[in-house]
Amino acid sequence: MTDHHPRADPEQRQGDSCDPEVYGVWILGDQLNIRHPALQALEDRLGSARARHSCRVLLIESSSVLNRQAFHRQKLVLVWSAMRHFAIELERCGWQVERIETSSFSTALEHWTSRHGLVELHLMEPADRPFRAKIHATVQQLASKNPLQVHWHPSNAFLWSRDAFACWAQRYRQPRMEFFYRESRKRFNVLMEGDQPLGGQWNYDHDNRKAPPRDLQPPQPLSFEPDSITEAVINRVEALDRQRTASGLVPLPGVSRPFRWGVNRDQALQVLEHFIQTRLDGFGPYQDAMVRGQSTLWHALLSPYLNLGLLHPWEVIRRLESAGLERGTPPASLEGVLRQILGWREYTHGLYHWLGADYPTLNHFNAHSPLPSWLEQLSPCGMSCLDTVLGEIHSSGYAHHIQRLMVLANYGLLAGLDPQAFTAWFHRMFIDGFDWVMQTNVLGMGLFADGGRLASKPYAASGSYINRMSNYCKACRYDPKQRTGELACPFNVLYWDFLARHANRLRGNPRMALMIRQLDRMPSEELQAIRLRAASHLERPVPNG
């Protein structure tokens, strides 16, 4: 696959040197697409040559984000390096670009618009609601001081527009992923034969839940050595961290090196092709497996590039579909990966906007426990599963979806961690994390804090699930088969304690009926011992801590 972005003709650009009007486009760090709708709108209106001459493009690297949230170092490096590489790509296409490093994006924006005498400022709608509100307030204040028109352009980062999703969702009392996914397959004609699914089956999820065998050897992911631009960003992040610690603030989480992520569109395309050639065919069966020392398994690792705009979901879907059909990829693998992008990614983004501004405040189980220090610091807690996953996050900012859901979020659900604080933690720690990603995935799917607006049941699980789907328990001091005593797996005691605490709420959920019946049959002495053990763990979760 080659880069499809056109280059501008430099001789054409010289023809409009006396144009008095200057237009501005502010491109955000997760909108790194050369087909940015603001750029396209100005080209359509002014013509390509005049747009490139009369338009100034701005990218802001603002460290002010660290005043609110201490983001993982690898996340900062990825976003800022990708922005710098994207600025170069825009310049090669003939756009006039300015990249500003600042501690205040509002001050930088005001100085930039004033310096260029802009008559219009164009922006693409941000995916994240809080950031949109902050930017809206900033540009409105700016427009009140200057004769500046502000134009918002609909996002083109997703296949479903917000209005289209709303039209679909309002047909249902409770919109569910499976219904949306089937509608998406039909709407975009993906893996379809007429109006029926290719192969006669919509969903192969049941075939994609195999436990990992002892000698599982997945292929290695594609990685990249940092270039001089990325090295400069790493140095900036490290300098900012030194300033934080000198001021008495907590250090930025994670490490900056080794940094192996792609940082531009060409590298993102290489990751896509490498996935197709090495892991697409095997993606399905073990996508729920967890293996020590194998953090990526057969996962595509495309989400950071999709979420930054370096890849567009449609080009990825079409490339995967055509390559998979040509290669004869097993249906469970091909359908499985397409469901993640065409189904789940589009669904959670659509729900994020459909569910409204109060969604992030929901707390169905009234959970208020603060995050433990070992979680904030990505340090060991004495449980092999959590220690393994946190170690992987520390080194790369990445863990795959089952590690996130069934280890991290499962622990937060069972332990009653504050859902707003835990959702913000996911946002800060993960290389692909944004508000729209984590509100639905963590607060909704993982913690059931929305009371079932997204998922039909809490994804609560004991240590038995982790023992079945991973090899973590073999290296753990706790026994996944015990639910009482000093060696009882904390996931076991927390699981039954969670069911006991919320039994009245859960009885009305038919998908929880079997577990509630088992709880009701448990001897009272055993349940009391479990609950005492759970309370002891929550008071001091780190052994000898």
Short mmCIF file of N, CA, C and O in Angstrom, two decimals, residues 404-472:
data_model
loop_
_atom_site.label_atom_id
_atom_site.label_comp_id
_atom_site.label_asym_id
_atom_site.label_seq_id
_atom_site.Cartn_x
_atom_site.Cartn_y
_atom_site.Cartn_z
N ARG A 404 -6.97 -5.61 29.68
CA ARG A 404 -7.63 -4.40 30.18
C ARG A 404 -8.96 -4.74 30.85
O ARG A 404 -9.27 -4.22 31.93
N LEU A 405 -9.75 -5.59 30.19
CA LEU A 405 -11.10 -5.87 30.68
C LEU A 405 -11.11 -6.85 31.84
O LEU A 405 -11.75 -6.60 32.87
N MET A 406 -10.41 -7.98 31.69
CA MET A 406 -10.58 -9.09 32.63
C MET A 406 -9.53 -9.13 33.74
O MET A 406 -9.65 -9.93 34.66
N VAL A 407 -8.51 -8.31 33.64
CA VAL A 407 -7.55 -8.20 34.74
C VAL A 407 -7.69 -6.84 35.40
O VAL A 407 -8.09 -6.73 36.56
N LEU A 408 -7.42 -5.76 34.66
CA LEU A 408 -7.42 -4.43 35.26
C LEU A 408 -8.81 -3.96 35.65
O LEU A 408 -9.08 -3.65 36.81
N ALA A 409 -9.72 -3.87 34.65
CA ALA A 409 -11.06 -3.38 34.96
C ALA A 409 -11.81 -4.33 35.88
O ALA A 409 -12.59 -3.89 36.73
N ASN A 410 -11.58 -5.62 35.72
CA ASN A 410 -12.21 -6.60 36.60
C ASN A 410 -11.80 -6.35 38.05
O ASN A 410 -12.63 -6.37 38.97
N TYR A 411 -10.52 -6.10 38.26
CA TYR A 411 -10.07 -5.80 39.63
C TYR A 411 -10.75 -4.52 40.13
O TYR A 411 -11.22 -4.46 41.28
N GLY A 412 -10.79 -3.48 39.31
CA GLY A 412 -11.42 -2.23 39.72
C GLY A 412 -12.89 -2.41 40.07
O GLY A 412 -13.39 -1.81 41.03
N LEU A 413 -13.59 -3.22 39.28
CA LEU A 413 -15.00 -3.50 39.55
C LEU A 413 -15.18 -4.22 40.88
O LEU A 413 -15.98 -3.81 41.72
N LEU A 414 -14.42 -5.30 41.06
CA LEU A 414 -14.57 -6.11 42.27
C LEU A 414 -14.12 -5.36 43.52
O LEU A 414 -14.70 -5.52 44.59
N ALA A 415 -13.08 -4.56 43.40
CA ALA A 415 -12.54 -3.84 44.55
C ALA A 415 -13.30 -2.55 44.85
O ALA A 415 -13.01 -1.90 45.86
N GLY A 416 -14.23 -2.18 43.99
CA GLY A 416 -15.02 -0.97 44.22
C GLY A 416 -14.24 0.31 44.05
O GLY A 416 -14.48 1.31 44.74
N LEU A 417 -13.28 0.32 43.10
CA LEU A 417 -12.50 1.52 42.86
C LEU A 417 -13.37 2.61 42.23
O LEU A 417 -14.27 2.33 41.43
N ASP A 418 -13.08 3.83 42.57
CA ASP A 418 -13.83 4.97 42.04
C ASP A 418 -13.80 4.95 40.51
O ASP A 418 -12.73 5.00 39.91
N PRO A 419 -14.96 4.87 39.86
CA PRO A 419 -14.97 4.69 38.40
C PRO A 419 -14.42 5.90 37.64
O PRO A 419 -13.80 5.74 36.59
N GLN A 420 -14.63 7.10 38.16
CA GLN A 420 -14.11 8.28 37.47
C GLN A 420 -12.58 8.31 37.55
O GLN A 420 -11.89 8.58 36.56
N ALA A 421 -12.05 8.02 38.73
CA ALA A 421 -10.60 8.02 38.89
C ALA A 421 -9.96 6.90 38.06
O ALA A 421 -8.89 7.09 37.46
N PHE A 422 -10.60 5.73 38.04
CA PHE A 422 -10.02 4.60 37.31
C PHE A 422 -10.10 4.82 35.80
O PHE A 422 -9.18 4.48 35.06
N THR A 423 -11.18 5.41 35.33
CA THR A 423 -11.30 5.72 33.90
C THR A 423 -10.23 6.73 33.49
O THR A 423 -9.60 6.59 32.43
N ALA A 424 -10.00 7.73 34.33
CA ALA A 424 -8.94 8.71 34.04
C ALA A 424 -7.57 8.04 34.04
O ALA A 424 -6.69 8.41 33.25
N TRP A 425 -7.38 7.05 34.92
CA TRP A 425 -6.10 6.31 34.95
C TRP A 425 -5.87 5.60 33.62
O TRP A 425 -4.77 5.65 33.06
N PHE A 426 -6.88 4.93 33.11
CA PHE A 426 -6.76 4.27 31.80
C PHE A 426 -6.40 5.29 30.72
O PHE A 426 -5.57 5.02 29.85
N HIS A 427 -7.06 6.43 30.76
CA HIS A 427 -6.80 7.48 29.76
C HIS A 427 -5.34 7.90 29.79
O HIS A 427 -4.70 8.09 28.75
N ARG A 428 -4.78 8.04 30.99
CA ARG A 428 -3.41 8.52 31.13
C ARG A 428 -2.37 7.47 30.75
O ARG A 428 -1.31 7.80 30.23
N MET A 429 -2.67 6.21 31.04
CA MET A 429 -1.65 5.18 30.96
C MET A 429 -1.52 4.53 29.59
O MET A 429 -0.45 4.00 29.26
N PHE A 430 -2.56 4.55 28.78
CA PHE A 430 -2.53 3.74 27.57
C PHE A 430 -2.18 4.56 26.33
O PHE A 430 -2.66 5.67 26.13
N ILE A 431 -1.36 3.96 25.51
CA ILE A 431 -0.82 4.60 24.32
C ILE A 431 -1.93 5.02 23.36
O ILE A 431 -1.78 5.98 22.61
N ASP A 432 -3.06 4.30 23.37
CA ASP A 432 -4.18 4.60 22.47
C ASP A 432 -5.35 5.23 23.21
O ASP A 432 -6.46 5.28 22.68
N GLY A 433 -5.13 5.71 24.44
CA GLY A 433 -6.22 6.17 25.28
C GLY A 433 -6.64 7.61 25.01
O GLY A 433 -5.81 8.52 24.98
N PHE A 434 -7.95 7.81 24.80
CA PHE A 434 -8.56 9.13 24.73
C PHE A 434 -9.85 9.07 25.53
O PHE A 434 -10.31 7.99 25.90
N ASP A 435 -10.44 10.22 25.78
CA ASP A 435 -11.65 10.24 26.60
C ASP A 435 -12.76 9.40 25.96
O ASP A 435 -13.43 8.63 26.64
N TRP A 436 -12.95 9.53 24.64
CA TRP A 436 -14.02 8.79 23.98
C TRP A 436 -13.76 7.29 24.03
O TRP A 436 -14.72 6.49 24.04
N VAL A 437 -12.51 6.89 24.06
CA VAL A 437 -12.17 5.47 24.15
C VAL A 437 -12.50 4.92 25.53
O VAL A 437 -13.15 3.88 25.68
N MET A 438 -12.05 5.62 26.56
CA MET A 438 -12.07 5.06 27.90
C MET A 438 -13.41 5.22 28.62
O MET A 438 -13.74 4.39 29.47
N GLN A 439 -14.18 6.26 28.32
CA GLN A 439 -15.47 6.38 28.99
C GLN A 439 -16.34 5.16 28.74
O GLN A 439 -16.90 4.57 29.66
N THR A 440 -16.46 4.78 27.48
CA THR A 440 -17.32 3.64 27.16
C THR A 440 -16.66 2.32 27.51
O THR A 440 -17.31 1.42 28.07
N ASN A 441 -15.38 2.18 27.22
CA ASN A 441 -14.71 0.90 27.45
C ASN A 441 -14.49 0.60 28.92
O ASN A 441 -14.63 -0.55 29.35
N VAL A 442 -14.13 1.60 29.71
CA VAL A 442 -13.81 1.37 31.11
C VAL A 442 -15.03 1.61 31.99
O VAL A 442 -15.50 0.71 32.69
N LEU A 443 -15.54 2.84 31.98
CA LEU A 443 -16.67 3.15 32.84
C LEU A 443 -17.89 2.30 32.50
O LEU A 443 -18.60 1.82 33.38
N GLY A 444 -18.13 2.07 31.19
CA GLY A 444 -19.29 1.29 30.78
C GLY A 444 -19.05 -0.20 30.77
O GLY A 444 -19.63 -0.96 31.55
N MET A 445 -18.15 -0.65 29.89
CA MET A 445 -17.91 -2.08 29.72
C MET A 445 -17.20 -2.70 30.92
O MET A 445 -17.60 -3.74 31.43
N GLY A 446 -16.14 -2.06 31.39
CA GLY A 446 -15.31 -2.66 32.42
C GLY A 446 -15.88 -2.57 33.82
O GLY A 446 -15.85 -3.54 34.58
N LEU A 447 -16.40 -1.41 34.19
CA LEU A 447 -16.84 -1.17 35.57
C LEU A 447 -18.34 -1.20 35.74
O LEU A 447 -18.82 -1.15 36.88
N PHE A 448 -19.10 -1.29 34.65
CA PHE A 448 -20.56 -1.31 34.71
C PHE A 448 -21.10 -0.14 35.52
O PHE A 448 -22.15 -0.21 36.15
N ALA A 449 -20.36 0.97 35.51
CA ALA A 449 -20.79 2.13 36.28
C ALA A 449 -22.00 2.80 35.65
O ALA A 449 -22.66 3.62 36.30
N ASP A 450 -22.29 2.47 34.40
CA ASP A 450 -23.47 3.05 33.73
C ASP A 450 -24.72 2.22 33.95
O ASP A 450 -25.78 2.53 33.39
N GLY A 451 -24.64 1.15 34.72
CA GLY A 451 -25.81 0.35 35.04
C GLY A 451 -26.39 -0.44 33.90
O GLY A 451 -27.53 -0.90 33.97
N GLY A 452 -25.62 -0.62 32.82
CA GLY A 452 -26.08 -1.45 31.72
C GLY A 452 -26.43 -0.72 30.46
O GLY A 452 -26.99 -1.31 29.54
N ARG A 453 -26.07 0.55 30.35
CA ARG A 453 -26.35 1.27 29.10
C ARG A 453 -25.52 0.71 27.95
O ARG A 453 -25.94 0.77 26.80
N LEU A 454 -24.34 0.19 28.27
CA LEU A 454 -23.48 -0.36 27.22
C LEU A 454 -23.49 -1.89 27.24
O LEU A 454 -23.75 -2.52 26.23
N ALA A 455 -23.19 -2.48 28.37
CA ALA A 455 -23.11 -3.95 28.49
C ALA A 455 -24.35 -4.50 29.17
O ALA A 455 -24.98 -3.82 29.98
N SER A 456 -24.67 -5.75 28.88
CA SER A 456 -25.88 -6.35 29.44
C SER A 456 -25.65 -6.96 30.82
O SER A 456 -26.60 -7.32 31.50
N LYS A 457 -24.37 -7.04 31.26
CA LYS A 457 -24.07 -7.55 32.59
C LYS A 457 -22.70 -7.06 33.01
O LYS A 457 -21.87 -6.70 32.16
N PRO A 458 -22.41 -7.05 34.32
CA PRO A 458 -21.05 -6.73 34.74
C PRO A 458 -20.08 -7.84 34.32
O PRO A 458 -20.39 -9.03 34.45
N TYR A 459 -18.92 -7.44 33.81
CA TYR A 459 -17.90 -8.43 33.43
C TYR A 459 -17.05 -8.77 34.65
O TYR A 459 -15.84 -8.53 34.67
N ALA A 460 -17.72 -9.33 35.66
CA ALA A 460 -17.05 -9.76 36.88
C ALA A 460 -16.60 -11.20 36.73
O ALA A 460 -17.36 -12.05 36.24
N ALA A 461 -15.38 -11.49 37.15
CA ALA A 461 -14.86 -12.85 37.03
C ALA A 461 -13.92 -13.14 38.19
O ALA A 461 -13.23 -12.24 38.69
N SER A 462 -13.87 -14.40 38.59
CA SER A 462 -12.97 -14.83 39.65
C SER A 462 -11.61 -15.19 39.07
O SER A 462 -11.38 -15.08 37.86
N GLY A 463 -10.74 -15.68 39.94
CA GLY A 463 -9.43 -16.11 39.48
C GLY A 463 -9.46 -17.29 38.54
O GLY A 463 -8.49 -17.53 37.80
N SER A 464 -10.58 -18.04 38.53
CA SER A 464 -10.69 -19.19 37.63
C SER A 464 -10.58 -18.77 36.18
O SER A 464 -9.96 -19.46 35.37
N TYR A 465 -11.19 -17.64 35.83
CA TYR A 465 -11.11 -17.17 34.44
C TYR A 465 -9.66 -16.84 34.08
O TYR A 465 -9.17 -17.25 33.02
N ILE A 466 -8.98 -16.11 34.93
CA ILE A 466 -7.60 -15.73 34.64
C ILE A 466 -6.71 -16.97 34.56
O ILE A 466 -5.82 -17.06 33.70
N ASN A 467 -6.96 -17.94 35.42
CA ASN A 467 -6.19 -19.18 35.39
C ASN A 467 -6.41 -19.96 34.10
O ASN A 467 -5.49 -20.55 33.55
N ARG A 468 -7.64 -19.93 33.60
CA ARG A 468 -7.96 -20.66 32.38
C ARG A 468 -7.40 -19.97 31.14
O ARG A 468 -6.93 -20.65 30.21
N MET A 469 -7.41 -18.66 31.11
CA MET A 469 -7.06 -17.93 29.90
C MET A 469 -5.62 -17.38 29.91
O MET A 469 -5.24 -16.65 29.00
N SER A 470 -4.82 -17.75 30.91
CA SER A 470 -3.46 -17.25 30.97
C SER A 470 -2.55 -18.27 31.64
O SER A 470 -3.00 -19.29 32.15
N ASN A 471 -1.26 -17.94 31.65
CA ASN A 471 -0.31 -18.72 32.45
C ASN A 471 0.21 -17.91 33.63
O ASN A 471 1.23 -18.23 34.21
N TYR A 472 -0.51 -16.83 33.98
CA TYR A 472 -0.09 -15.97 35.06
C TYR A 472 -0.06 -16.68 36.41
O TYR A 472 0.85 -16.46 37.22
#
